[in-house]
Coordinates of C-alpha atoms and ligand atoms in Angstrom, one line a residue:
X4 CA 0.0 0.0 0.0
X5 CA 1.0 3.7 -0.9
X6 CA 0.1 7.0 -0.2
X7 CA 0.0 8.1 -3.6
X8 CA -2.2 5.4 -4.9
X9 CA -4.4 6.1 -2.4
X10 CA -4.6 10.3 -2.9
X11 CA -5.3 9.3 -6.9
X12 CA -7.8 6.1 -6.0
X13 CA -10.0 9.3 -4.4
X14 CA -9.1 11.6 -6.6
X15 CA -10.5 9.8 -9.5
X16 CA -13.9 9.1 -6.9
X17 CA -12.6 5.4 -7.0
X18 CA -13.9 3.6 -3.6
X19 CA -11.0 2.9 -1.3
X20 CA -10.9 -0.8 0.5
X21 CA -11.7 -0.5 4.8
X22 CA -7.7 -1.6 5.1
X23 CA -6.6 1.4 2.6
X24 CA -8.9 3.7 5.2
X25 CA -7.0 1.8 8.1
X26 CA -3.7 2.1 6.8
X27 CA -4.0 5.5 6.0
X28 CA -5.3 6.5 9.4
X29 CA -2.3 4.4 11.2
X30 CA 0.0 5.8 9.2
X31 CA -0.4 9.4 9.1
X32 CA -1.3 9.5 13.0
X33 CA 2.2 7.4 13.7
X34 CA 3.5 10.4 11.8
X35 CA 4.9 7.9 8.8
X36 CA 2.9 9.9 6.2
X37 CA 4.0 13.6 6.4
X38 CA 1.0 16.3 6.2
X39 CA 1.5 17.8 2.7
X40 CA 0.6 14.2 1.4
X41 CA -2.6 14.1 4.0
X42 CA -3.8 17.2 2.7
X43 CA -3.4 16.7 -0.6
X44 CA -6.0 13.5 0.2
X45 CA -8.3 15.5 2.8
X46 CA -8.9 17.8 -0.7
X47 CA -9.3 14.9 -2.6
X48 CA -12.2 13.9 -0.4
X49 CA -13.5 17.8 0.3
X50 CA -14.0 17.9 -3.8
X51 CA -15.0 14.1 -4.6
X52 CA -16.7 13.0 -1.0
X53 CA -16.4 9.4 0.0
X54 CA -19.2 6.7 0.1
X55 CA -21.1 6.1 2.9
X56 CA -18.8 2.4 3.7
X57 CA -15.9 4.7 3.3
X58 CA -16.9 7.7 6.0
X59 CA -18.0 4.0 8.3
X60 CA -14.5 3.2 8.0
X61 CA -12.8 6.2 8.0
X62 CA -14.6 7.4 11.9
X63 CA -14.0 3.6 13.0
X64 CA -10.1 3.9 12.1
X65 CA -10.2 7.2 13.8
X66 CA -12.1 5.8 17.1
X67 CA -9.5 3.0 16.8
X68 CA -6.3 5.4 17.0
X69 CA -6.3 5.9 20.8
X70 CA -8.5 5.2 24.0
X71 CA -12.4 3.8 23.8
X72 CA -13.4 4.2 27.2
X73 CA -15.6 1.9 29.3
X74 CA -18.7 3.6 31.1
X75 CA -19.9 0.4 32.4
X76 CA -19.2 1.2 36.2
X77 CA -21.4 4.1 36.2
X78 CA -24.4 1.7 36.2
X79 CA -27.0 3.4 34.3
X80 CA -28.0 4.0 30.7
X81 CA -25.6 6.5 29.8
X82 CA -26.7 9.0 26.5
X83 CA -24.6 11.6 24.9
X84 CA -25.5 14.5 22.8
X85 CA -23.6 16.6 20.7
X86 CA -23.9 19.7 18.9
X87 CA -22.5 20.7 15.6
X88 CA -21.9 24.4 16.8
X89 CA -23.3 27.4 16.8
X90 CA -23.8 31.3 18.3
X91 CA -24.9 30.9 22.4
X92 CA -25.5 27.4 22.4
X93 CA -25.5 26.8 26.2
X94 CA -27.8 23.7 25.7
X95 CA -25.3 21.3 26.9
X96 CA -25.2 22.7 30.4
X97 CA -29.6 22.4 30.4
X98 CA -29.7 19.2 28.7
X99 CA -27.2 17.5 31.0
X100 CA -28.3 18.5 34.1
X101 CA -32.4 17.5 33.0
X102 CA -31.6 14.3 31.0
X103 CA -29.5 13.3 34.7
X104 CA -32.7 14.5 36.7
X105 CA -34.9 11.9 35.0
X106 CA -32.6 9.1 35.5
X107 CA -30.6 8.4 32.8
X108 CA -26.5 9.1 32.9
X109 CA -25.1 11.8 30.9
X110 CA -20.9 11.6 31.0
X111 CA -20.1 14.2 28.3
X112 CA -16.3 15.8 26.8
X113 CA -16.8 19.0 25.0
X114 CA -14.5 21.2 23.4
X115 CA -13.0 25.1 23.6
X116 CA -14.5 27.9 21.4
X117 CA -12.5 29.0 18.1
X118 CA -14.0 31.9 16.0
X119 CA -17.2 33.0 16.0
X120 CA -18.7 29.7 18.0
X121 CA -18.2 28.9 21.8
X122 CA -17.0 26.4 23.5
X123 CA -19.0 24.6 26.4
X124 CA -15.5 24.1 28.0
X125 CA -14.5 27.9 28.2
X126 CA -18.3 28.4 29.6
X127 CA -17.5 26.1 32.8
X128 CA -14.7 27.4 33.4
X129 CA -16.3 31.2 33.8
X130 CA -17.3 29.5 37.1
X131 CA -14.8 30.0 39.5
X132 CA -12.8 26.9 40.9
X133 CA -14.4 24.5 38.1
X134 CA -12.0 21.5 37.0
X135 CA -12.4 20.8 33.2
X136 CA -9.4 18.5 33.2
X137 CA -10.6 14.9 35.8
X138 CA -8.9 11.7 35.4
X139 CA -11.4 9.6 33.8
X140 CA -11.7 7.6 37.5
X141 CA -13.4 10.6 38.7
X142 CA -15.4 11.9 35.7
X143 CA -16.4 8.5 36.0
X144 CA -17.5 8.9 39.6
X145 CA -19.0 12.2 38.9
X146 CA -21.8 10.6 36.6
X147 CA -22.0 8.0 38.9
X148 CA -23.2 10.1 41.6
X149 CA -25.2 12.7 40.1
X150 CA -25.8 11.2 36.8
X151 CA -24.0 14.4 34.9
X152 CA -20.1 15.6 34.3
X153 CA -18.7 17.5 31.8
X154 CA -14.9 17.5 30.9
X155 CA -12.3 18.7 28.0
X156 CA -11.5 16.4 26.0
X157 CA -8.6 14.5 27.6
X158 CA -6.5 11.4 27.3
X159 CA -5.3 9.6 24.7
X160 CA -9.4 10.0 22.7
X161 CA -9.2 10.3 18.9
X162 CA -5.8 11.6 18.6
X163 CA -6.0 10.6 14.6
X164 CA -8.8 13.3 14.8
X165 CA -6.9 15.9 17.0
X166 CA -4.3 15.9 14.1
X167 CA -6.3 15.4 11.3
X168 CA -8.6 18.1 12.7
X169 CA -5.9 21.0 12.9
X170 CA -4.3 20.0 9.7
X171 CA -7.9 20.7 8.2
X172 CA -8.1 24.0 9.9
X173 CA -4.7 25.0 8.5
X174 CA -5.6 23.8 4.7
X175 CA -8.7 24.9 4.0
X176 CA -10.5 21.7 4.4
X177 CA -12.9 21.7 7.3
X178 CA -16.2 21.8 5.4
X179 CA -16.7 18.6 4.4
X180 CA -20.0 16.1 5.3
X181 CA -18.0 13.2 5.7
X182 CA -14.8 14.5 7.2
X183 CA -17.0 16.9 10.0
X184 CA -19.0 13.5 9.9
X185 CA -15.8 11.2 11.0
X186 CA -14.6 14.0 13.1
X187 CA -17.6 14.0 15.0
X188 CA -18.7 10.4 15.4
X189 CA -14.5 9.0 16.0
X190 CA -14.9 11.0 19.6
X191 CA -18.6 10.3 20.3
X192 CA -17.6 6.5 19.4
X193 CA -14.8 6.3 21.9
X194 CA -16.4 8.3 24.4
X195 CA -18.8 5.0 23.8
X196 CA -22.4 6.0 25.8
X197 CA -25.3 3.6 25.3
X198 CA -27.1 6.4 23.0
X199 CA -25.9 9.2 20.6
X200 CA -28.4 12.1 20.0
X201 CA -26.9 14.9 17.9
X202 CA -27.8 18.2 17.0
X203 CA -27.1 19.1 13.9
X204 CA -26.7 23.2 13.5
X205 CA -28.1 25.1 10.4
X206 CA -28.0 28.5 9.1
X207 CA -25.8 31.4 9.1
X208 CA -23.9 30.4 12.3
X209 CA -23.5 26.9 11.6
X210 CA -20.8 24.7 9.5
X211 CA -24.2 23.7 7.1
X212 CA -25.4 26.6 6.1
X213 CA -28.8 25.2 4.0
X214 CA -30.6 23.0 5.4
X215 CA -30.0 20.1 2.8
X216 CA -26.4 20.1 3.6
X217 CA -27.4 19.9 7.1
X218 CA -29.9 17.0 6.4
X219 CA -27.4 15.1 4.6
X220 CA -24.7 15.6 7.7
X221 CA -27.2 14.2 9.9
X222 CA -28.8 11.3 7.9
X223 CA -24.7 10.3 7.7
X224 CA -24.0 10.4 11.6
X225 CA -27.0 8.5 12.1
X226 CA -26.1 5.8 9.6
X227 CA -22.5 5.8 11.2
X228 CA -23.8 5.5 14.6
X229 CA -26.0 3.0 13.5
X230 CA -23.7 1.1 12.1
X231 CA -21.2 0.9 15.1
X232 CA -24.1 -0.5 17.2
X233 CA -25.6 2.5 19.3
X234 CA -28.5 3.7 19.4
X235 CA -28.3 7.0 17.4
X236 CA -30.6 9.8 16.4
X237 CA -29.9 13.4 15.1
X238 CA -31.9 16.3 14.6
X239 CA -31.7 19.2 12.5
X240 CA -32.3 22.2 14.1
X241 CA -32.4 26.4 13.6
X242 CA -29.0 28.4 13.9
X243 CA -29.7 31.4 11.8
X244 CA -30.4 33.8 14.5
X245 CA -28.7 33.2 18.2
X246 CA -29.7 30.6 20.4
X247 CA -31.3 32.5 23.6
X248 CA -30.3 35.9 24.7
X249 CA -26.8 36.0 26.5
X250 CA -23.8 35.2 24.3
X251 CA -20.6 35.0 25.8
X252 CA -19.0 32.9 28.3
X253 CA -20.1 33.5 31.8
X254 CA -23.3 35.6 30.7
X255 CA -24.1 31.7 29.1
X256 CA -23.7 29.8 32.4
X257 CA -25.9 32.5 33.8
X258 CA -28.5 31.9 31.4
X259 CA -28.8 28.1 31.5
X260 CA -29.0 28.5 35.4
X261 CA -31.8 30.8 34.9
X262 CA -33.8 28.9 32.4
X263 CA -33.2 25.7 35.3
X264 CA -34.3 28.0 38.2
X265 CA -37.5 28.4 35.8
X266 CA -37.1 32.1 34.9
X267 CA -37.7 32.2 31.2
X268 CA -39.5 30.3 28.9
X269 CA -38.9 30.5 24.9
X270 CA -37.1 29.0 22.4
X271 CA -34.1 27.8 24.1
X272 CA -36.2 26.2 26.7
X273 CA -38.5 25.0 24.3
X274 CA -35.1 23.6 22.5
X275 CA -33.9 21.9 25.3
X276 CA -36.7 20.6 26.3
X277 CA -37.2 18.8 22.5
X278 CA -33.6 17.6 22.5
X279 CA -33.9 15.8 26.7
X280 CA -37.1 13.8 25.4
X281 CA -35.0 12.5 22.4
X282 CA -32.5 11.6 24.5
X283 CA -34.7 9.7 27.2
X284 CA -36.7 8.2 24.5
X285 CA -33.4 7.1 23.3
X286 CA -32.7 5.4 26.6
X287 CA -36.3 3.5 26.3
X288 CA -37.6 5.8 29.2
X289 CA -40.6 6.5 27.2
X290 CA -42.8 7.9 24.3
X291 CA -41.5 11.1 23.4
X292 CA -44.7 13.0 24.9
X293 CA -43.9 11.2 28.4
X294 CA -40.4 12.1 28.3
X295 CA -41.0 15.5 27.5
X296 CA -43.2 15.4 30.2
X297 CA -40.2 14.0 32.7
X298 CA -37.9 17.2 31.1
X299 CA -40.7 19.9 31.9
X300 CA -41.0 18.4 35.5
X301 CA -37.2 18.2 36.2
X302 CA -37.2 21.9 35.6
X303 CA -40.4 22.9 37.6
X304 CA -39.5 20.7 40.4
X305 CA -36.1 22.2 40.5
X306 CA -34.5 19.0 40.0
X307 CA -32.5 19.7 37.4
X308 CA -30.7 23.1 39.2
X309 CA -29.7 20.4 42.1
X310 CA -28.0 18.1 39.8
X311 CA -26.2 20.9 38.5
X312 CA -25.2 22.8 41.4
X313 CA -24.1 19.1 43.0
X314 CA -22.1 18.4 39.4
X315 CA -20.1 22.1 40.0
X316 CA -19.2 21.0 43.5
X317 CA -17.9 17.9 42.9
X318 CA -15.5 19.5 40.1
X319 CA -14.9 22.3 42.7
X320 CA -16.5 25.3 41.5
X321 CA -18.5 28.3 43.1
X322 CA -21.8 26.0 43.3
X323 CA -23.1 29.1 45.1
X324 CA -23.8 30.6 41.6
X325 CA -26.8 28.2 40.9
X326 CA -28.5 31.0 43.5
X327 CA -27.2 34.2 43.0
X328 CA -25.8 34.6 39.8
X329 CA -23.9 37.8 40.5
X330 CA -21.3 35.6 41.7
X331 CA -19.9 34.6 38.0
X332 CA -17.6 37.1 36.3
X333 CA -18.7 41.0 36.0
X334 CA -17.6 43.2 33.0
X335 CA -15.9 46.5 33.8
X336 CA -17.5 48.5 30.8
X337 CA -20.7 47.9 28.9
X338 CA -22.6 50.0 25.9
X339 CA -26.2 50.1 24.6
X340 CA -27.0 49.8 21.3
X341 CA -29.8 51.4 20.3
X342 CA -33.1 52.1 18.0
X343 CA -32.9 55.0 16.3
X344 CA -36.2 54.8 15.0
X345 CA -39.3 52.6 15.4
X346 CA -38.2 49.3 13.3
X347 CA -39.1 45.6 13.4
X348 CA -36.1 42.6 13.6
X349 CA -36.3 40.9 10.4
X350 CA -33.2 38.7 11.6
X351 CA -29.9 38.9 13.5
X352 CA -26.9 37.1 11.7
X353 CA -25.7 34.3 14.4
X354 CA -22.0 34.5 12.8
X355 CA -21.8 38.6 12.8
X356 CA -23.0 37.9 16.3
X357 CA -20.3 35.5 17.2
X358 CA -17.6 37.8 15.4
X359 CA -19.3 40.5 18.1
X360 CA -19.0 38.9 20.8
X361 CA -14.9 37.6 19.3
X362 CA -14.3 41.4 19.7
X363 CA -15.6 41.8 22.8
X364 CA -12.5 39.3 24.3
X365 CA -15.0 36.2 24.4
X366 CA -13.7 34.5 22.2
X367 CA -10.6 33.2 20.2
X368 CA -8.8 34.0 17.0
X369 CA -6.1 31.4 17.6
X370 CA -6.3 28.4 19.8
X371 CA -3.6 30.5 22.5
X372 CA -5.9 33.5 22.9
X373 CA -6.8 34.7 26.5
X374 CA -10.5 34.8 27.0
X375 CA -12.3 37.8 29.2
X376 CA -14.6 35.7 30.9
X377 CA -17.3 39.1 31.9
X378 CA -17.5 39.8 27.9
X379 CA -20.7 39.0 25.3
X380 CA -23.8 40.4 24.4
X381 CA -27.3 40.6 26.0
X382 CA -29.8 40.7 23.4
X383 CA -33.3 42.5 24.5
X384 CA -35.3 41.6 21.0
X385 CA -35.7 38.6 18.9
X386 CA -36.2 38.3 15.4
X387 CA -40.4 39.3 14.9
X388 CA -40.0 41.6 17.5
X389 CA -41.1 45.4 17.0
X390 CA -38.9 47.9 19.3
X391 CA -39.8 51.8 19.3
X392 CA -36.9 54.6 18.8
X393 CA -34.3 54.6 22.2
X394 CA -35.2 51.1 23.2
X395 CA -32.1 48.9 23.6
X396 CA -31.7 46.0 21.1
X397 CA -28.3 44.9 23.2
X398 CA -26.0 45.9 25.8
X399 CA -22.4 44.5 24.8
X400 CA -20.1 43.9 27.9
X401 CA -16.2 43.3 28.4
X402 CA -13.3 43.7 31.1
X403 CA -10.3 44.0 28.0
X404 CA -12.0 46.4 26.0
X405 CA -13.3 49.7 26.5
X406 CA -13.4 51.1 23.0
X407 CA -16.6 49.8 21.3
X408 CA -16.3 50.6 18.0
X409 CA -15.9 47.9 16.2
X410 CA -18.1 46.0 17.8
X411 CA -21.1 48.3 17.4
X412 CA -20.1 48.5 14.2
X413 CA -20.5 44.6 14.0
X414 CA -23.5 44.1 16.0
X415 CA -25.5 47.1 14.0
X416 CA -24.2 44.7 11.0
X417 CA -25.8 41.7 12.3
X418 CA -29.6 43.3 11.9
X419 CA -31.8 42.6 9.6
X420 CA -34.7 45.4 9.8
X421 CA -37.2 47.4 8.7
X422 CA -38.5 51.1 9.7
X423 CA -42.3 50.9 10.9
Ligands
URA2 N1 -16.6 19.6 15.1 C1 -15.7 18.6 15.1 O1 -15.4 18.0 16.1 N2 -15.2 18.2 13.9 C2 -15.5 18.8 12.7 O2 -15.0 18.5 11.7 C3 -16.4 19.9 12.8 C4 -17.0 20.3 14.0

């Protein structure tokens, strides 16, 4: 077996064999093929795709190249979810917490924020004190006692993926179904819970952009999951306007406490709400319209809030925020922008958004880039809404930067609107 056969087997769309996949996998991850020959095949497959047996093989090499872990001491039904990415998706730190509440086990490894989306990761660790890096013994025992953990993605998980997935950032190469598709489902597979339910983003602040591309990227994570044994289901769902109100890193833990505490109801909710009772109904605890039922009553019972306020203390964070949640990070300066006339919010781009909120200091350019906790956006309208001349549309917040320029510039750039 060579490399080059293989780069001109896909780049003439001719199928490769499971042990070509393999080798190449092995190979390139050992470091024995170097990364100019790598990209020159990760092109081949961004312009020519692979077969559905191929993207099966390719994410089962990948789960291969390191760690699968073994979740069978935590003694429940364990489901993960995942989402493809998007603009103040805090849904991971509602889900979690709910899914736990109504009994089934939810041991999940997220990643850090790079461009315009967040990272679930830098969210925790806006709480003070929170450990993001557990040996897996006591992630392990985490779940185990309150059914719920989150941690960075540590070990030795995917690391075919971790190299394959920077050399794709570096070469242009990141938007393809079946590589985001092998990406995702190599570190879901070795993570290795009972049930996979996954999220898959679409509109303006999402990898798919239409929603057939973001069809076909779920459809194929499905089949994959299938395929490997688990029980799998995605769902395609809206990220062309911001997911909830608060973007940015600690103002997004203190919106998914509030929507557990039973503030606000809405979209997110709503959201979350839909995503649990797949999950559950996943893990056989149900019809869908009972295990909806068992989400809305681990929130209005306050459930939910306990298992997440017992999951912080156990990683040793500032549990106290789950009650007052003036206790996460405060900005130094903030700035209103506002109406200058009656209008109505035909939209609010989720990536200009993100690019806002990047600006602000809450998120990162490069993968080194030092995050300001306090900074994001509050949004005070959604898109439908009708706002009269002076009202605020958002109040942007940061510690680093006290010159707001560009951002307004950006945010006023984000709206879609008309005068009324
Ligand atoms: N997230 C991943 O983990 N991999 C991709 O390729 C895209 C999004």
């Amino acid at each position: 077996m060579n490399i080059i056969d293989i780069i001109n087997k896909t780049k003439k769309s001719t199928e490769l064999t499971d042990k070509e996949i393999r080798w190449l996998v092995e190979n390139y991850t050992d470091g024995e093929i170097p990364d100019y020959q790598m990209s020159a095949w990760l092109m081949s497959v961004c312009i020519n795709g692979l077969t559905e047996r191929e993207t099966v093989s390719l994410t089962e090499a990948m789960r291969d190249s390191g760690d699968i872990l073994d979740l069978s001491g935590i003694g429940s039904v364990t489901a993960d979810k995942h989402s493809t990415g998007g603009v103040g998706d805090k849904t991971s730190l509602i889900i979690g917490p709910t899914a736990a509440a109504c009994g089934i086990a939810v041991p999940k490894m997220s990643g850090r924020g790079l461009g315009h989306t967040g990272g679930t990761i830098d969210k925790l660790e806006s709480i003070s004190g929170y450990r993001t890096e557990l040996p897996f013994y006591e992630f392990a025992e985490i779940v185990r006692k309150t059914g719920f953990s989150i941690i960075s993605q540590s070990g030795n998980l995917c690391p075919a993926d971790k190299k394959i997935y920077s050399l794709r950032n570096a070469t242009g190469t990141v938007d393809s179904i079946p590589l985001i598709c092998a990406s995702i489902m190599s570190k879901k597979l070795a993570l290795n819970a009972d049930g996979i339910l996954l999220d898959v983003k679409c509109g303006s602040g999402a990898f798919m952009k239409t929603r057939s591309d973001a069809e076909k990227l779920a459809v194929l994570m499905e089949k994959v999951g299938k395929s490997a044994g688990k029980k799998c289901r995605a769902v395609v769902t809206d990220m062309d306007s911001p997911l909830g109100n608060n973007i940015g890193n600690a103002l997004e833990v203190r919106e998914a406490v509030e929507i557990l505490q039973g503030k606000y109801k809405g979209r997110l909710y709503d959201l979350c709400m839909k995503l649990t009772a797949n999950m559950l109904e996943l893990a056989g605890k149900g019809t869908f319209e009972e295990c909806l039922g068992f989400a809305e009553n681990a929130v209005s019972s306050g459930k939910a809030l306990e298992v997440l306020r017992e999951t912080i203390r156990l990683h040793s964070g500032d549990c106290r925020i789950c009650d007052d949640v003036s206790l996460l990070p405060q900005p130094r300066y903030s700035y209103e922008v506002r109406a200058v006339h009656d209008m109505k919010i035909l939209g609010i781009n989720s990536e200009e958004i993100g690019m806002t909120s990047l600006i602000l200091g809450a998120g990162r350019l490069t993968k080194d880039d030092i995050i300001d906790m306090s900074a994001g956006i509050v949004m005070n309208c959604a898109v439908g809404d009708c706002i009269s001349a002076d009202d605020t549309i958002m109040t942007l917040y940061s510690s680093t930067c006290s010159d707001f320029s560009e951002a307004v510039f950006r945010a006023v750039n984000s709206l879609k609107f008309c005068s009324i």
